[in-house]
Amino acid sequence: MQDIVVEIDAEISKLQQVKALLTGTSATGKRKPGRPANVSLAGKARTRRTLSAEALERILSLRISKFLPVVLKSAVLLGSSLLVLPFCAQEPLQILLVGVDRRTVTSLDGDWHYLVDAPPAGALYTGSGQINDHGYALNTHPNLMGRHNQEYDFATAPTIRVPGDWNTQVPQLFNFEGVLWYQRDFDAHPQPGTRTFLHIGAANYRSHVWVNQKRVCDHEGGYTPFDCEVTAVLHPGSNFVVIAVDSTRLQDGIPSLSIDWFNYGGLTRDVSLVTVPQSFIDDYDVHLAHGASFDPGNTELTGYVHVLDAPVGTVVTVDIPEAGAKTTVKTDAEGNAPFSVKASKLVLWSPDSPKLYKVHLAAGEDSLTDDIGFRDIRVDGTRILLNGKAIFLEGANMHAEAPVRGGRAYSQEDADRIFGYLKEMHANFVRLAHYPHDERMERTADRDGIMVWSEIPNWQRISFDKPEVYAKDIVMLGEMIRRDRNKASVILWSISNETPNNPTRTKFLSDMVAEARKLDGTRLITSAIIAPPANGTEMVQNDPLCDALDVIGQNEYVGWYDMTPEQADSIHWTFPQKPVLMSEFGAEAKFGNHGPVGQRWTEEQQVYVLEHQFVMLRNIPQLRGTIPWILMDFRSPGRNIPKLQDGYNRKGLISEKGEKKQAFALFQNAYAEHSLGKAE
Ligand code: GCB
């Protein structure tokens, strides 16, 4: 018990120090002179700038005051080994590079050696529950002669492709949920005055990364990118990286234990080495100035360029030649260079004209060029306005599954196929459910003029009562917003899907909404809300979470899980006076399975359910978009009707092989005729 108390004291003191650092207060809570409330710190222990001081204040005070008794109690019950785990669950203080796909990088995609850490092996943890830095991480080799030493060897282990989930690459790993160790060698030529980061597009779910035997970072969250600085551990010539990826679902993970999709594990997106100058552009935001109302004559572009570790007064140039906009500004003490510049020629981005501009950013020795579109999105009463014009979103949901090939989507070919389907169906919108997808999806949406809903994986029941879960959640929110805030296509940030209506959840998510608005005041915030129970023909949406949102996402399965298809015709919905998107509705059908409309899992019945949905949708005056569940069938292990489901959720308009069901044409026609709803 003595040890436990000492450990807790140490953790409290660590947290208080971090809090003091970030809020500009001393460890006793007094504000230090000269430190603003919103801070920007650089280096290993520096904030990614997307986390406001208030958010941290909340997390840390909750962690210290409320969480501690729980930890103490558990510690007494469980012993000290588990004690430290909650505290090291998520580090909010990491660097995240924006625009990595616009830099020249050294790709580490390709074949990596792998070893399976199948239970009860447990090579990732020491006996006391700590991450083991002295086992597989060292990448040593077994002695064939002499003294016995190690019993693993990456050098002779099989290989697996990165990016890519392990489940669809190795038949024996199809159902594997646990730890897989990845290893590869790479050459480096570190130059003085440069820094190098290992950039990981996404790894599901927790990752621990070592380069040349030194742990360089840990990350939690399966769908957002992270960067590990490796400058200090690289040497000229051959180096190696070891990554342990743990796909184990966690009660207090995001998402939690139960999900209706396949928990693909592994290094599922690109991995690269990014070399930058000593001080470099780590983050930027270039957008059309977002005034109180839309002004068609507004050509002001505004935002910031953040230069990590920049000396005060570092000159930053923002140059958009085609728009006739160029400005030079200087960094402040935080490395931040806010700017505002008029563009002499500006065409706004829209689905009809997805105009992207080459935006050149330069700061000191660093520079990069991004392709960015400019547009205005806002709500006015129950209308959604794009560039001042009311719009109706004709869309579909999509999971990050690769059409035809199967498994996690990660390539341009995957994105092209998915957006090809959307365009063929005359869609102008996609909801990327239920987590951030590969960045190529947003890039392709920018290119093709398809508007996007991007979501963090607060799916149904996560541990809303746990401050440490809130802490993880705002890190994920920050990672999502930071990566994609320069994508014109993204018009909606979604904070959750079908969460239980109770005060704890409402407070948690309303705080998240406030945080999202602080991070990005130019976009709309939404959430997909559970359908209310029908009272006869009345469905009244009175979830208090709606108060916090700009746009209400409404999920409902009338005609499939609830009621009969025909009952949809007479349903009358009541919503708060906000724009509503029908964010999920649909029915399952196996491609090629035909029969009467009363027969489940037939293409005919899927169409029948949807036709009755259409009747209902047309009766909702404030409906501003339709997003059927789902564009393509997707793997979900709980869907276990042999021959009909075979491990797939079959609500797709297209099969996982790209075969179009009858329902696809139904939407294609409805969207071509714009017949499901009105923009105003
Ligand atoms: C829902 C969920 C979605 C499921 C879908 C279904 O309400 O939001 O993740 O996959 O229903 O098919 O049941």
PDB file of N, CA and C in Angstrom, residues 252-339:
ATOM      1  N   ASP A 252     -12.996   0.649 -21.963  1.00  0.00           N
ATOM      2  CA  ASP A 252     -12.832   2.104 -21.933  1.00  0.00           C
ATOM      3  C   ASP A 252     -12.122   2.630 -23.171  1.00  0.00           C
ATOM      4  N   GLY A 253     -12.178   1.835 -24.225  1.00  0.00           N
ATOM      5  CA  GLY A 253     -11.622   2.301 -25.498  1.00  0.00           C
ATOM      6  C   GLY A 253     -12.665   3.114 -26.251  1.00  0.00           C
ATOM      7  N   ILE A 254     -12.226   3.708 -27.371  1.00  0.00           N
ATOM      8  CA  ILE A 254     -13.135   4.457 -28.239  1.00  0.00           C
ATOM      9  C   ILE A 254     -12.949   3.939 -29.657  1.00  0.00           C
ATOM     10  N   PRO A 255     -13.851   3.119 -30.186  1.00  0.00           N
ATOM     11  CA  PRO A 255     -15.096   2.677 -29.578  1.00  0.00           C
ATOM     12  C   PRO A 255     -14.838   1.696 -28.431  1.00  0.00           C
ATOM     13  N   SER A 256     -15.942   1.300 -27.772  1.00  0.00           N
ATOM     14  CA  SER A 256     -15.825   0.365 -26.659  1.00  0.00           C
ATOM     15  C   SER A 256     -15.863  -1.085 -27.190  1.00  0.00           C
ATOM     16  N   LEU A 257     -16.334  -2.034 -26.372  1.00  0.00           N
ATOM     17  CA  LEU A 257     -16.227  -3.451 -26.742  1.00  0.00           C
ATOM     18  C   LEU A 257     -17.113  -3.862 -27.912  1.00  0.00           C
ATOM     19  N   SER A 258     -18.323  -3.310 -27.925  1.00  0.00           N
ATOM     20  CA  SER A 258     -19.272  -3.817 -28.905  1.00  0.00           C
ATOM     21  C   SER A 258     -19.351  -2.874 -30.101  1.00  0.00           C
ATOM     22  N   ILE A 259     -19.142  -3.407 -31.290  1.00  0.00           N
ATOM     23  CA  ILE A 259     -19.250  -2.592 -32.503  1.00  0.00           C
ATOM     24  C   ILE A 259     -19.900  -3.430 -33.602  1.00  0.00           C
ATOM     25  N   ASP A 260     -20.514  -2.759 -34.558  1.00  0.00           N
ATOM     26  CA  ASP A 260     -21.109  -3.493 -35.686  1.00  0.00           C
ATOM     27  C   ASP A 260     -20.234  -3.315 -36.928  1.00  0.00           C
ATOM     28  N   TRP A 261     -18.938  -3.553 -36.751  1.00  0.00           N
ATOM     29  CA  TRP A 261     -18.055  -3.609 -37.910  1.00  0.00           C
ATOM     30  C   TRP A 261     -16.868  -4.474 -37.541  1.00  0.00           C
ATOM     31  N   PHE A 262     -16.049  -4.786 -38.504  1.00  0.00           N
ATOM     32  CA  PHE A 262     -14.942  -5.703 -38.270  1.00  0.00           C
ATOM     33  C   PHE A 262     -13.776  -4.935 -37.656  1.00  0.00           C
ATOM     34  N   ASN A 263     -13.213  -5.505 -36.609  1.00  0.00           N
ATOM     35  CA  ASN A 263     -12.136  -4.812 -35.901  1.00  0.00           C
ATOM     36  C   ASN A 263     -10.786  -5.129 -36.551  1.00  0.00           C
ATOM     37  N   TYR A 264     -10.605  -4.652 -37.784  1.00  0.00           N
ATOM     38  CA  TYR A 264      -9.345  -4.926 -38.482  1.00  0.00           C
ATOM     39  C   TYR A 264      -8.163  -4.406 -37.675  1.00  0.00           C
ATOM     40  N   GLY A 265      -7.161  -5.237 -37.469  1.00  0.00           N
ATOM     41  CA  GLY A 265      -5.990  -4.817 -36.697  1.00  0.00           C
ATOM     42  C   GLY A 265      -4.810  -4.519 -37.598  1.00  0.00           C
ATOM     43  N   GLY A 266      -3.867  -3.751 -37.062  1.00  0.00           N
ATOM     44  CA  GLY A 266      -2.606  -3.578 -37.776  1.00  0.00           C
ATOM     45  C   GLY A 266      -2.276  -2.156 -38.162  1.00  0.00           C
ATOM     46  N   LEU A 267      -1.183  -2.062 -38.922  1.00  0.00           N
ATOM     47  CA  LEU A 267      -0.762  -0.766 -39.476  1.00  0.00           C
ATOM     48  C   LEU A 267      -1.589  -0.577 -40.739  1.00  0.00           C
ATOM     49  N   THR A 268      -2.743  -0.005 -40.573  1.00  0.00           N
ATOM     50  CA  THR A 268      -3.730  -0.028 -41.654  1.00  0.00           C
ATOM     51  C   THR A 268      -3.578   1.130 -42.636  1.00  0.00           C
ATOM     52  N   ARG A 269      -2.723   2.095 -42.322  1.00  0.00           N
ATOM     53  CA  ARG A 269      -2.491   3.188 -43.291  1.00  0.00           C
ATOM     54  C   ARG A 269      -0.987   3.404 -43.464  1.00  0.00           C
ATOM     55  N   ASP A 270      -0.641   4.323 -44.388  1.00  0.00           N
ATOM     56  CA  ASP A 270       0.765   4.538 -44.741  1.00  0.00           C
ATOM     57  C   ASP A 270       1.649   4.819 -43.527  1.00  0.00           C
ATOM     58  N   VAL A 271       2.890   4.353 -43.634  1.00  0.00           N
ATOM     59  CA  VAL A 271       3.916   4.681 -42.640  1.00  0.00           C
ATOM     60  C   VAL A 271       5.070   5.339 -43.390  1.00  0.00           C
ATOM     61  N   SER A 272       5.567   6.437 -42.858  1.00  0.00           N
ATOM     62  CA  SER A 272       6.652   7.121 -43.573  1.00  0.00           C
ATOM     63  C   SER A 272       7.577   7.837 -42.603  1.00  0.00           C
ATOM     64  N   LEU A 273       8.728   8.219 -43.118  1.00  0.00           N
ATOM     65  CA  LEU A 273       9.662   9.055 -42.365  1.00  0.00           C
ATOM     66  C   LEU A 273       9.617  10.436 -42.985  1.00  0.00           C
ATOM     67  N   VAL A 274       9.426  11.420 -42.154  1.00  0.00           N
ATOM     68  CA  VAL A 274       9.303  12.787 -42.641  1.00  0.00           C
ATOM     69  C   VAL A 274      10.464  13.589 -42.074  1.00  0.00           C
ATOM     70  N   THR A 275      11.280  14.126 -42.956  1.00  0.00           N
ATOM     71  CA  THR A 275      12.412  14.926 -42.492  1.00  0.00           C
ATOM     72  C   THR A 275      12.128  16.398 -42.751  1.00  0.00           C
ATOM     73  N   VAL A 276      12.315  17.186 -41.731  1.00  0.00           N
ATOM     74  CA  VAL A 276      11.993  18.617 -41.798  1.00  0.00           C
ATOM     75  C   VAL A 276      13.150  19.398 -41.182  1.00  0.00           C
ATOM     76  N   PRO A 277      13.197  20.704 -41.450  1.00  0.00           N
ATOM     77  CA  PRO A 277      14.230  21.513 -40.782  1.00  0.00           C
ATOM     78  C   PRO A 277      13.982  21.581 -39.274  1.00  0.00           C
ATOM     79  N   GLN A 278      14.960  22.123 -38.554  1.00  0.00           N
ATOM     80  CA  GLN A 278      14.885  22.214 -37.097  1.00  0.00           C
ATOM     81  C   GLN A 278      13.570  22.876 -36.639  1.00  0.00           C
ATOM     82  N   SER A 279      13.233  23.970 -37.299  1.00  0.00           N
ATOM     83  CA  SER A 279      11.917  24.550 -37.017  1.00  0.00           C
ATOM     84  C   SER A 279      11.112  24.421 -38.301  1.00  0.00           C
ATOM     85  N   PHE A 280       9.870  24.004 -38.180  1.00  0.00           N
ATOM     86  CA  PHE A 280       9.133  23.604 -39.383  1.00  0.00           C
ATOM     87  C   PHE A 280       7.635  23.820 -39.202  1.00  0.00           C
ATOM     88  N   ILE A 281       6.947  23.803 -40.340  1.00  0.00           N
ATOM     89  CA  ILE A 281       5.492  24.011 -40.333  1.00  0.00           C
ATOM     90  C   ILE A 281       4.838  22.696 -39.902  1.00  0.00           C
ATOM     91  N   ASP A 282       4.296  22.668 -38.712  1.00  0.00           N
ATOM     92  CA  ASP A 282       3.646  21.427 -38.264  1.00  0.00           C
ATOM     93  C   ASP A 282       2.133  21.504 -38.416  1.00  0.00           C
ATOM     94  N   ASP A 283       1.607  22.732 -38.556  1.00  0.00           N
ATOM     95  CA  ASP A 283       0.150  22.857 -38.608  1.00  0.00           C
ATOM     96  C   ASP A 283      -0.203  24.157 -39.324  1.00  0.00           C
ATOM     97  N   TYR A 284      -1.309  24.125 -40.023  1.00  0.00           N
ATOM     98  CA  TYR A 284      -1.779  25.340 -40.689  1.00  0.00           C
ATOM     99  C   TYR A 284      -3.262  25.223 -40.950  1.00  0.00           C
ATOM    100  N   ASP A 285      -3.842  26.371 -41.168  1.00  0.00           N
ATOM    101  CA  ASP A 285      -5.283  26.431 -41.402  1.00  0.00           C
ATOM    102  C   ASP A 285      -5.512  27.595 -42.357  1.00  0.00           C
ATOM    103  N   VAL A 286      -5.983  27.298 -43.542  1.00  0.00           N
ATOM    104  CA  VAL A 286      -6.233  28.351 -44.529  1.00  0.00           C
ATOM    105  C   VAL A 286      -7.690  28.212 -44.961  1.00  0.00           C
ATOM    106  N   HIS A 287      -8.505  29.183 -44.608  1.00  0.00           N
ATOM    107  CA  HIS A 287      -9.931  29.063 -44.949  1.00  0.00           C
ATOM    108  C   HIS A 287     -10.525  30.422 -45.290  1.00  0.00           C
ATOM    109  N   LEU A 288     -11.692  30.393 -45.891  1.00  0.00           N
ATOM    110  CA  LEU A 288     -12.420  31.618 -46.200  1.00  0.00           C
ATOM    111  C   LEU A 288     -12.896  32.218 -44.878  1.00  0.00           C
ATOM    112  N   ALA A 289     -12.651  33.512 -44.700  1.00  0.00           N
ATOM    113  CA  ALA A 289     -13.070  34.149 -43.440  1.00  0.00           C
ATOM    114  C   ALA A 289     -14.553  33.879 -43.198  1.00  0.00           C
ATOM    115  N   HIS A 290     -14.858  33.505 -41.953  1.00  0.00           N
ATOM    116  CA  HIS A 290     -16.206  33.061 -41.618  1.00  0.00           C
ATOM    117  C   HIS A 290     -16.879  34.132 -40.772  1.00  0.00           C
ATOM    118  N   GLY A 291     -17.504  35.082 -41.423  1.00  0.00           N
ATOM    119  CA  GLY A 291     -18.142  36.173 -40.684  1.00  0.00           C
ATOM    120  C   GLY A 291     -19.473  35.758 -40.094  1.00  0.00           C
ATOM    121  N   ALA A 292     -20.178  36.720 -39.505  1.00  0.00           N
ATOM    122  CA  ALA A 292     -21.454  36.426 -38.850  1.00  0.00           C
ATOM    123  C   ALA A 292     -22.499  35.957 -39.858  1.00  0.00           C
ATOM    124  N   SER A 293     -22.389  36.441 -41.091  1.00  0.00           N
ATOM    125  CA  SER A 293     -23.297  35.941 -42.138  1.00  0.00           C
ATOM    126  C   SER A 293     -22.497  35.830 -43.430  1.00  0.00           C
ATOM    127  N   PHE A 294     -23.029  35.087 -44.377  1.00  0.00           N
ATOM    128  CA  PHE A 294     -22.284  34.889 -45.624  1.00  0.00           C
ATOM    129  C   PHE A 294     -22.357  36.149 -46.473  1.00  0.00           C
ATOM    130  N   ASP A 295     -21.205  36.584 -46.929  1.00  0.00           N
ATOM    131  CA  ASP A 295     -21.133  37.768 -47.786  1.00  0.00           C
ATOM    132  C   ASP A 295     -20.574  37.305 -49.135  1.00  0.00           C
ATOM    133  N   PRO A 296     -21.397  37.369 -50.198  1.00  0.00           N
ATOM    134  CA  PRO A 296     -20.936  36.850 -51.493  1.00  0.00           C
ATOM    135  C   PRO A 296     -19.695  37.574 -52.013  1.00  0.00           C
ATOM    136  N   GLY A 297     -19.463  38.776 -51.516  1.00  0.00           N
ATOM    137  CA  GLY A 297     -18.283  39.510 -51.983  1.00  0.00           C
ATOM    138  C   GLY A 297     -17.043  39.229 -51.147  1.00  0.00           C
ATOM    139  N   ASN A 298     -17.200  38.364 -50.141  1.00  0.00           N
ATOM    140  CA  ASN A 298     -16.067  38.095 -49.248  1.00  0.00           C
ATOM    141  C   ASN A 298     -14.977  37.290 -49.959  1.00  0.00           C
ATOM    142  N   THR A 299     -13.798  37.844 -50.034  1.00  0.00           N
ATOM    143  CA  THR A 299     -12.685  37.087 -50.632  1.00  0.00           C
ATOM    144  C   THR A 299     -11.527  37.037 -49.646  1.00  0.00           C
ATOM    145  N   GLU A 300     -11.847  37.213 -48.376  1.00  0.00           N
ATOM    146  CA  GLU A 300     -10.767  37.225 -47.392  1.00  0.00           C
ATOM    147  C   GLU A 300     -10.415  35.800 -46.962  1.00  0.00           C
ATOM    148  N   LEU A 301      -9.158  35.458 -47.119  1.00  0.00           N
ATOM    149  CA  LEU A 301      -8.678  34.154 -46.663  1.00  0.00           C
ATOM    150  C   LEU A 301      -7.936  34.382 -45.357  1.00  0.00           C
ATOM    151  N   THR A 302      -8.178  33.495 -44.415  1.00  0.00           N
ATOM    152  CA  THR A 302      -7.597  33.719 -43.094  1.00  0.00           C
ATOM    153  C   THR A 302      -7.189  32.392 -42.463  1.00  0.00           C
ATOM    154  N   GLY A 303      -6.504  32.461 -41.357  1.00  0.00           N
ATOM    155  CA  GLY A 303      -6.089  31.244 -40.657  1.00  0.00           C
ATOM    156  C   GLY A 303      -4.764  31.467 -39.958  1.00  0.00           C
ATOM    157  N   TYR A 304      -3.969  30.424 -39.915  1.00  0.00           N
ATOM    158  CA  TYR A 304      -2.654  30.545 -39.262  1.00  0.00           C
ATOM    159  C   TYR A 304      -1.698  29.523 -39.864  1.00  0.00           C
ATOM    160  N   VAL A 305      -0.435  29.824 -39.707  1.00  0.00           N
ATOM    161  CA  VAL A 305       0.601  28.824 -39.982  1.00  0.00           C
ATOM    162  C   VAL A 305       1.343  28.685 -38.667  1.00  0.00           C
ATOM    163  N   HIS A 306       1.482  27.475 -38.204  1.00  0.00           N
ATOM    164  CA  HIS A 306       2.230  27.277 -36.966  1.00  0.00           C
ATOM    165  C   HIS A 306       3.589  26.679 -37.295  1.00  0.00           C
ATOM    166  N   VAL A 307       4.612  27.295 -36.762  1.00  0.00           N
ATOM    167  CA  VAL A 307       5.973  26.836 -37.053  1.00  0.00           C
ATOM    168  C   VAL A 307       6.582  26.353 -35.741  1.00  0.00           C
ATOM    169  N   LEU A 308       6.750  25.058 -35.669  1.00  0.00           N
ATOM    170  CA  LEU A 308       7.212  24.470 -34.409  1.00  0.00           C
ATOM    171  C   LEU A 308       8.658  24.878 -34.145  1.00  0.00           C
ATOM    172  N   ASP A 309       8.885  25.345 -32.943  1.00  0.00           N
ATOM    173  CA  ASP A 309      10.221  25.769 -32.505  1.00  0.00           C
ATOM    174  C   ASP A 309      10.775  26.939 -33.296  1.00  0.00           C
ATOM    175  N   ALA A 310       9.900  27.761 -33.820  1.00  0.00           N
ATOM    176  CA  ALA A 310      10.358  28.929 -34.580  1.00  0.00           C
ATOM    177  C   ALA A 310      10.809  30.026 -33.637  1.00  0.00           C
ATOM    178  N   PRO A 311      11.948  30.642 -33.946  1.00  0.00           N
ATOM    179  CA  PRO A 311      12.288  31.846 -33.177  1.00  0.00           C
ATOM    180  C   PRO A 311      11.215  32.896 -33.410  1.00  0.00           C
ATOM    181  N   VAL A 312      10.925  33.702 -32.409  1.00  0.00           N
ATOM    182  CA  VAL A 312       9.908  34.756 -32.570  1.00  0.00           C
ATOM    183  C   VAL A 312      10.288  35.584 -33.790  1.00  0.00           C
ATOM    184  N   GLY A 313       9.320  35.951 -34.576  1.00  0.00           N
ATOM    185  CA  GLY A 313       9.586  36.806 -35.731  1.00  0.00           C
ATOM    186  C   GLY A 313      10.004  36.051 -36.975  1.00  0.00           C
ATOM    187  N   THR A 314       9.902  34.721 -36.965  1.00  0.00           N
ATOM    188  CA  THR A 314      10.203  33.955 -38.182  1.00  0.00           C
ATOM    189  C   THR A 314       9.219  34.362 -39.283  1.00  0.00           C
ATOM    190  N   VAL A 315       9.751  34.626 -40.470  1.00  0.00           N
ATOM    191  CA  VAL A 315       8.903  35.113 -41.557  1.00  0.00           C
ATOM    192  C   VAL A 315       8.155  33.947 -42.202  1.00  0.00           C
ATOM    193  N   VAL A 316       6.868  34.131 -42.328  1.00  0.00           N
ATOM    194  CA  VAL A 316       6.002  33.110 -42.925  1.00  0.00           C
ATOM    195  C   VAL A 316       5.330  33.706 -44.158  1.00  0.00           C
ATOM    196  N   THR A 317       5.364  32.968 -45.249  1.00  0.00           N
ATOM    197  CA  THR A 317       4.690  33.456 -46.458  1.00  0.00           C
ATOM    198  C   THR A 317       3.557  32.513 -46.829  1.00  0.00           C
ATOM    199  N   VAL A 318       2.426  33.106 -47.130  1.00  0.00           N
ATOM    200  CA  VAL A 318       1.281  32.353 -47.646  1.00  0.00           C
ATOM    201  C   VAL A 318       1.033  32.889 -49.048  1.00  0.00           C
ATOM    202  N   ASP A 319       1.137  32.018 -50.040  1.00  0.00           N
ATOM    203  CA  ASP A 319       1.053  32.491 -51.421  1.00  0.00           C
ATOM    204  C   ASP A 319       0.103  31.590 -52.214  1.00  0.00           C
ATOM    205  N   ILE A 320      -0.944  32.196 -52.744  1.00  0.00           N
ATOM    206  CA  ILE A 320      -1.920  31.431 -53.535  1.00  0.00           C
ATOM    207  C   ILE A 320      -2.028  32.156 -54.886  1.00  0.00           C
ATOM    208  N   PRO A 321      -1.059  31.911 -55.774  1.00  0.00           N
ATOM    209  CA  PRO A 321      -0.955  32.740 -56.977  1.00  0.00           C
ATOM    210  C   PRO A 321      -2.240  32.787 -57.793  1.00  0.00           C
ATOM    211  N   GLU A 322      -2.875  31.633 -57.986  1.00  0.00           N
ATOM    212  CA  GLU A 322      -4.048  31.609 -58.861  1.00  0.00           C
ATOM    213  C   GLU A 322      -5.217  32.427 -58.290  1.00  0.00           C
ATOM    214  N   ALA A 323      -5.237  32.552 -56.958  1.00  0.00           N
ATOM    215  CA  ALA A 323      -6.308  33.343 -56.336  1.00  0.00           C
ATOM    216  C   ALA A 323      -5.884  34.797 -56.164  1.00  0.00           C
ATOM    217  N   GLY A 324      -4.661  35.085 -56.524  1.00  0.00           N
ATOM    218  CA  GLY A 324      -4.167  36.447 -56.359  1.00  0.00           C
ATOM    219  C   GLY A 324      -4.084  36.838 -54.899  1.00  0.00           C
ATOM    220  N   ALA A 325      -3.557  35.940 -54.086  1.00  0.00           N
ATOM    221  CA  ALA A 325      -3.440  36.230 -52.651  1.00  0.00           C
ATOM    222  C   ALA A 325      -2.031  35.899 -52.184  1.00  0.00           C
ATOM    223  N   LYS A 326      -1.402  36.876 -51.580  1.00  0.00           N
ATOM    224  CA  LYS A 326      -0.067  36.628 -51.028  1.00  0.00           C
ATOM    225  C   LYS A 326       0.126  37.527 -49.816  1.00  0.00           C
ATOM    226  N   THR A 327       0.659  36.938 -48.757  1.00  0.00           N
ATOM    227  CA  THR A 327       0.937  37.757 -47.580  1.00  0.00           C
ATOM    228  C   THR A 327       2.144  37.212 -46.839  1.00  0.00           C
ATOM    229  N   THR A 328       2.774  38.103 -46.110  1.00  0.00           N
ATOM    230  CA  THR A 328       3.917  37.712 -45.296  1.00  0.00           C
ATOM    231  C   THR A 328       3.627  38.148 -43.864  1.00  0.00           C
ATOM    232  N   VAL A 329       3.774  37.206 -42.954  1.00  0.00           N
ATOM    233  CA  VAL A 329       3.523  37.506 -41.537  1.00  0.00           C
ATOM    234  C   VAL A 329       4.667  36.927 -40.716  1.00  0.00           C
ATOM    235  N   LYS A 330       4.643  37.206 -39.423  1.00  0.00           N
ATOM    236  CA  LYS A 330       5.730  36.702 -38.570  1.00  0.00           C
ATOM    237  C   LYS A 330       5.181  35.877 -37.419  1.00  0.00           C
ATOM    238  N   THR A 331       5.980  34.932 -36.972  1.00  0.00           N
ATOM    239  CA  THR A 331       5.522  34.078 -35.866  1.00  0.00           C
ATOM    240  C   THR A 331       5.597  34.836 -34.547  1.00  0.00           C
ATOM    241  N   ASP A 332       4.668  34.491 -33.655  1.00  0.00           N
ATOM    242  CA  ASP A 332       4.705  35.066 -32.315  1.00  0.00           C
ATOM    243  C   ASP A 332       5.512  34.148 -31.395  1.00  0.00           C
ATOM    244  N   ALA A 333       5.432  34.405 -30.099  1.00  0.00           N
ATOM    245  CA  ALA A 333       6.240  33.637 -29.150  1.00  0.00           C
ATOM    246  C   ALA A 333       5.851  32.167 -29.116  1.00  0.00           C
ATOM    247  N   GLU A 334       4.663  31.877 -29.594  1.00  0.00           N
ATOM    248  CA  GLU A 334       4.197  30.484 -29.595  1.00  0.00           C
ATOM    249  C   GLU A 334       4.471  29.799 -30.924  1.00  0.00           C
ATOM    250  N   GLY A 335       5.125  30.486 -31.833  1.00  0.00           N
ATOM    251  CA  GLY A 335       5.393  29.898 -33.151  1.00  0.00           C
ATOM    252  C   GLY A 335       4.217  30.044 -34.090  1.00  0.00           C
ATOM    253  N   ASN A 336       3.243  30.823 -33.668  1.00  0.00           N
ATOM    254  CA  ASN A 336       2.023  30.928 -34.458  1.00  0.00           C
ATOM    255  C   ASN A 336       2.049  32.189 -35.319  1.00  0.00           C
ATOM    256  N   ALA A 337       1.638  32.052 -36.550  1.00  0.00           N
ATOM    257  CA  ALA A 337       1.584  33.218 -37.438  1.00  0.00           C
ATOM    258  C   ALA A 337       0.186  33.327 -38.017  1.00  0.00           C
ATOM    259  N   PRO A 338      -0.704  34.053 -37.332  1.00  0.00           N
ATOM    260  CA  PRO A 338      -2.050  34.245 -37.894  1.00  0.00           C
ATOM    261  C   PRO A 338      -1.955  35.172 -39.097  1.00  0.00           C
ATOM    262  N   PHE A 339      -2.841  34.974 -40.058  1.00  0.00           N
ATOM    263  CA  PHE A 339      -2.805  35.858 -41.231  1.00  0.00           C
ATOM    264  C   PHE A 339      -4.221  36.097 -41.734  1.00  0.00           C
TER     265      PHE A 339
END
